[in-house]
PDB file of C-alpha atoms in Angstrom:
ATOM      1  CA  LEU A   1       0.000   0.000   0.000  1.00  0.00           C
ATOM      2  CA  VAL A   2       2.734   2.462   0.967  1.00  0.00           C
ATOM      3  CA  GLN A   3       4.915   1.737  -2.067  1.00  0.00           C
ATOM      4  CA  SER A   4       2.069   1.985  -4.581  1.00  0.00           C
ATOM      5  CA  SER A   5       0.764   5.155  -2.911  1.00  0.00           C
ATOM      6  CA  ARG A   6       4.227   6.720  -3.090  1.00  0.00           C
ATOM      7  CA  GLN A   7       4.469   5.860  -6.772  1.00  0.00           C
ATOM      8  CA  THR A   8       1.055   7.406  -7.431  1.00  0.00           C
ATOM      9  CA  VAL A   9       2.025  10.545  -5.519  1.00  0.00           C
ATOM     10  CA  ARG A  10       5.240  10.857  -7.561  1.00  0.00           C
ATOM     11  CA  GLU A  11       3.245  10.559 -10.784  1.00  0.00           C
ATOM     12  CA  LEU A  12       0.751  13.143  -9.558  1.00  0.00           C
ATOM     13  CA  GLU A  13       3.584  15.511  -8.634  1.00  0.00           C
ATOM     14  CA  ASP A  14       4.911  15.320 -12.202  1.00  0.00           C
ATOM     15  CA  VAL A  15       1.468  15.981 -13.658  1.00  0.00           C
ATOM     16  CA  THR A  16       0.940  18.811 -11.167  1.00  0.00           C
ATOM     17  CA  LEU A  17       4.095  20.590 -12.310  1.00  0.00           C
ATOM     18  CA  LYS A  18       2.945  20.512 -15.921  1.00  0.00           C
ATOM     19  CA  PHE A  19      -0.592  21.541 -15.019  1.00  0.00           C
ATOM     20  CA  ARG A  20       0.649  24.407 -12.836  1.00  0.00           C
ATOM     21  CA  GLN A  21       2.661  25.805 -15.758  1.00  0.00           C
ATOM     22  CA  GLN A  22      -0.330  25.504 -18.063  1.00  0.00           C
ATOM     23  CA  LEU A  23      -2.582  27.097 -15.455  1.00  0.00           C
ATOM     24  CA  MET A  24      -0.228  30.062 -15.120  1.00  0.00           C
ATOM     25  CA  GLN A  25      -0.374  30.621 -18.883  1.00  0.00           C
ATOM     26  CA  ILE A  26      -4.157  30.393 -18.891  1.00  0.00           C
ATOM     27  CA  THR A  27      -4.565  32.822 -16.002  1.00  0.00           C
ATOM     28  CA  ARG A  28      -2.244  35.294 -17.742  1.00  0.00           C
ATOM     29  CA  MET A  29      -4.562  35.121 -20.761  1.00  0.00           C
ATOM     30  CA  GLN A  30      -7.539  35.658 -18.448  1.00  0.00           C
ATOM     31  CA  GLU A  31      -6.204  39.082 -17.511  1.00  0.00           C
ATOM     32  CA  THR A  32      -7.321  40.331 -20.925  1.00  0.00           C
ATOM     33  CA  ASP A  33     -10.141  37.888 -21.662  1.00  0.00           C
ATOM     34  CA  THR A  34     -13.270  37.580 -19.526  1.00  0.00           C
ATOM     35  CA  ASP A  35     -14.310  34.217 -21.022  1.00  0.00           C
ATOM     36  CA  VAL A  36     -13.300  31.566 -18.491  1.00  0.00           C
ATOM     37  CA  SER A  37     -14.656  28.589 -20.451  1.00  0.00           C
ATOM     38  CA  PHE A  38     -11.199  27.259 -21.350  1.00  0.00           C
ATOM     39  CA  LEU A  39     -10.033  27.664 -17.748  1.00  0.00           C
ATOM     40  CA  LYS A  40     -13.145  25.849 -16.532  1.00  0.00           C
ATOM     41  CA  GLU A  41     -12.566  23.057 -19.035  1.00  0.00           C
ATOM     42  CA  ARG A  42      -8.922  22.540 -18.009  1.00  0.00           C
ATOM     43  CA  CYS A  43      -9.701  22.682 -14.289  1.00  0.00           C
ATOM     44  CA  GLY A  44     -12.621  20.292 -14.700  1.00  0.00           C
ATOM     45  CA  LYS A  45     -10.416  17.808 -16.522  1.00  0.00           C
ATOM     46  CA  ALA A  46      -7.668  18.180 -13.923  1.00  0.00           C
ATOM     47  CA  VAL A  47     -10.033  17.644 -11.002  1.00  0.00           C
ATOM     48  CA  ARG A  48     -11.533  14.575 -12.676  1.00  0.00           C
ATOM     49  CA  TYR A  49      -8.049  13.202 -13.321  1.00  0.00           C
ATOM     50  CA  TYR A  50      -6.902  13.732  -9.733  1.00  0.00           C
ATOM     51  CA  GLN A  51     -10.177  12.400  -8.338  1.00  0.00           C
ATOM     52  CA  GLU A  52      -9.845   9.192 -10.364  1.00  0.00           C
ATOM     53  CA  LYS A  53      -6.142   8.688  -9.616  1.00  0.00           C
ATOM     54  CA  VAL A  54      -6.340   9.404  -5.890  1.00  0.00           C
ATOM     55  CA  THR A  55      -9.536   7.406  -5.444  1.00  0.00           C
ATOM     56  CA  SER A  56      -8.496   4.311  -7.372  1.00  0.00           C
ATOM     57  CA  HIS A  57      -4.794   4.208  -6.437  1.00  0.00           C
ATOM     58  CA  ILE A  58      -4.812   5.540  -2.875  1.00  0.00           C
ATOM     59  CA  LEU A  59      -8.269   5.782  -1.290  1.00  0.00           C
ATOM     60  CA  VAL A  60      -9.693   2.395  -2.348  1.00  0.00           C
ATOM     61  CA  PRO A  61      -6.554   0.457  -1.310  1.00  0.00           C
ATOM     62  CA  LEU A  62      -6.498   2.405   1.970  1.00  0.00           C
ATOM     63  CA  ARG A  63     -10.128   1.527   2.649  1.00  0.00           C
ATOM     64  CA  ASN A  64      -9.421  -2.130   1.885  1.00  0.00           C
ATOM     65  CA  CYS A  65      -6.476  -2.060   4.288  1.00  0.00           C
ATOM     66  CA  ASN A  66      -8.629  -0.405   6.958  1.00  0.00           C
ATOM     67  CA  ARG A  67     -11.248  -3.163   6.580  1.00  0.00           C
ATOM     68  CA  GLU A  68      -8.570  -5.810   7.043  1.00  0.00           C
ATOM     69  CA  LEU A  69      -7.198  -4.075  10.131  1.00  0.00           C
ATOM     70  CA  THR A  70     -10.668  -3.791  11.661  1.00  0.00           C
ATOM     71  CA  GLY A  71     -10.741  -7.559  12.184  1.00  0.00           C
ATOM     72  CA  ASN A  72      -7.847  -7.402  14.633  1.00  0.00           C
ATOM     73  CA  ARG A  73      -8.632  -4.180  16.495  1.00  0.00           C
ATOM     74  CA  LYS A  74      -6.799  -4.896  19.738  1.00  0.00           C
ATOM     75  CA  LYS A  75      -3.426  -5.216  18.073  1.00  0.00           C
ATOM     76  CA  ASN A  76      -3.896  -2.446  15.508  1.00  0.00           C
ATOM     77  CA  ARG A  77      -6.074   0.083  17.333  1.00  0.00           C
ATOM     78  CA  THR A  78      -3.748   3.125  17.135  1.00  0.00           C
ATOM     79  CA  PHE A  79      -2.602   2.361  13.616  1.00  0.00           C
ATOM     80  CA  LEU A  80      -6.177   1.862  12.438  1.00  0.00           C
ATOM     81  CA  LYS A  81      -7.244   5.140  14.054  1.00  0.00           C
ATOM     82  CA  ASN A  82      -4.519   6.966  12.117  1.00  0.00           C
ATOM     83  CA  MET A  83      -5.422   5.183   8.894  1.00  0.00           C
ATOM     84  CA  VAL A  84      -9.084   6.155   9.296  1.00  0.00           C
ATOM     85  CA  ARG A  85      -8.045   9.782   9.896  1.00  0.00           C
ATOM     86  CA  LEU A  86      -5.919   9.653   6.759  1.00  0.00           C
ATOM     87  CA  GLU A  87      -8.873   8.282   4.824  1.00  0.00           C
ATOM     88  CA  GLY A  88     -11.017  11.175   6.078  1.00  0.00           C
ATOM     89  CA  ASP A  89      -8.342  13.697   5.106  1.00  0.00           C
ATOM     90  CA  ILE A  90      -8.143  12.263   1.594  1.00  0.00           C
ATOM     91  CA  VAL A  91     -11.929  12.379   1.195  1.00  0.00           C
ATOM     92  CA  LEU A  92     -11.942  16.018   2.375  1.00  0.00           C
ATOM     93  CA  PHE A  93      -9.136  16.843  -0.065  1.00  0.00           C
ATOM     94  CA  LEU A  94     -11.102  15.296  -2.938  1.00  0.00           C
ATOM     95  CA  GLU A  95     -14.256  17.194  -1.979  1.00  0.00           C
ATOM     96  CA  ASN A  96     -12.379  20.497  -1.711  1.00  0.00           C
ATOM     97  CA  MET A  97     -10.974  20.021  -5.211  1.00  0.00           C
ATOM     98  CA  LYS A  98     -14.532  20.278  -6.523  1.00  0.00           C
ATOM     99  CA  LYS A  99     -14.830  23.787  -5.042  1.00  0.00           C
ATOM    100  CA  VAL A 100     -12.034  25.396  -7.060  1.00  0.00           C
ATOM    101  CA  ARG A 101     -12.811  29.004  -8.036  1.00  0.00           C
ATOM    102  CA  TYR A 102     -11.275  31.817 -10.078  1.00  0.00           C
ATOM    103  CA  ASN A 103     -12.425  35.396  -9.502  1.00  0.00           C
ATOM    104  CA  ASN A 104     -15.369  33.988  -7.557  1.00  0.00           C
ATOM    105  CA  ILE A 105     -16.407  31.794 -10.515  1.00  0.00           C
ATOM    106  CA  ALA A 106     -16.795  28.059  -9.875  1.00  0.00           C
ATOM    107  CA  LEU A 107     -14.501  26.195 -12.241  1.00  0.00           C
ATOM    108  CA  VAL A 108     -15.828  22.694 -11.698  1.00  0.00           C
ATOM    109  CA  ASP A 109     -19.451  21.948 -12.462  1.00  0.00           C
ATOM    110  CA  PHE A 110     -19.694  18.203 -11.952  1.00  0.00           C
ATOM    111  CA  LYS A 111     -20.996  16.182  -9.051  1.00  0.00           C
ATOM    112  CA  THR A 112     -19.525  12.779  -8.174  1.00  0.00           C
TER     113      THR A 112
END
């Protein structure tokens, strides 16, 4: 779980660097253009990508691990508590991604 999660995070970091550069270019264009449709499109695609990657490669395996640990609570109580907190933090992170805004304009219009 840890190794595969690390690999996923490394991949996401690489994608994030590229997306950040693209986002900077788009926001520079937005200074002269009031149409945010392209920005909304790119952010929507990015959020969907991150949601899918984090959910399938980190959150689902974490939940499976938490279910396995639940069977032996006495031995794993503290570890399980931390894993459940981590799961909650990841879910909150994913939900907050859906609230991305630019100049008070919602950039993501989907519900999952």
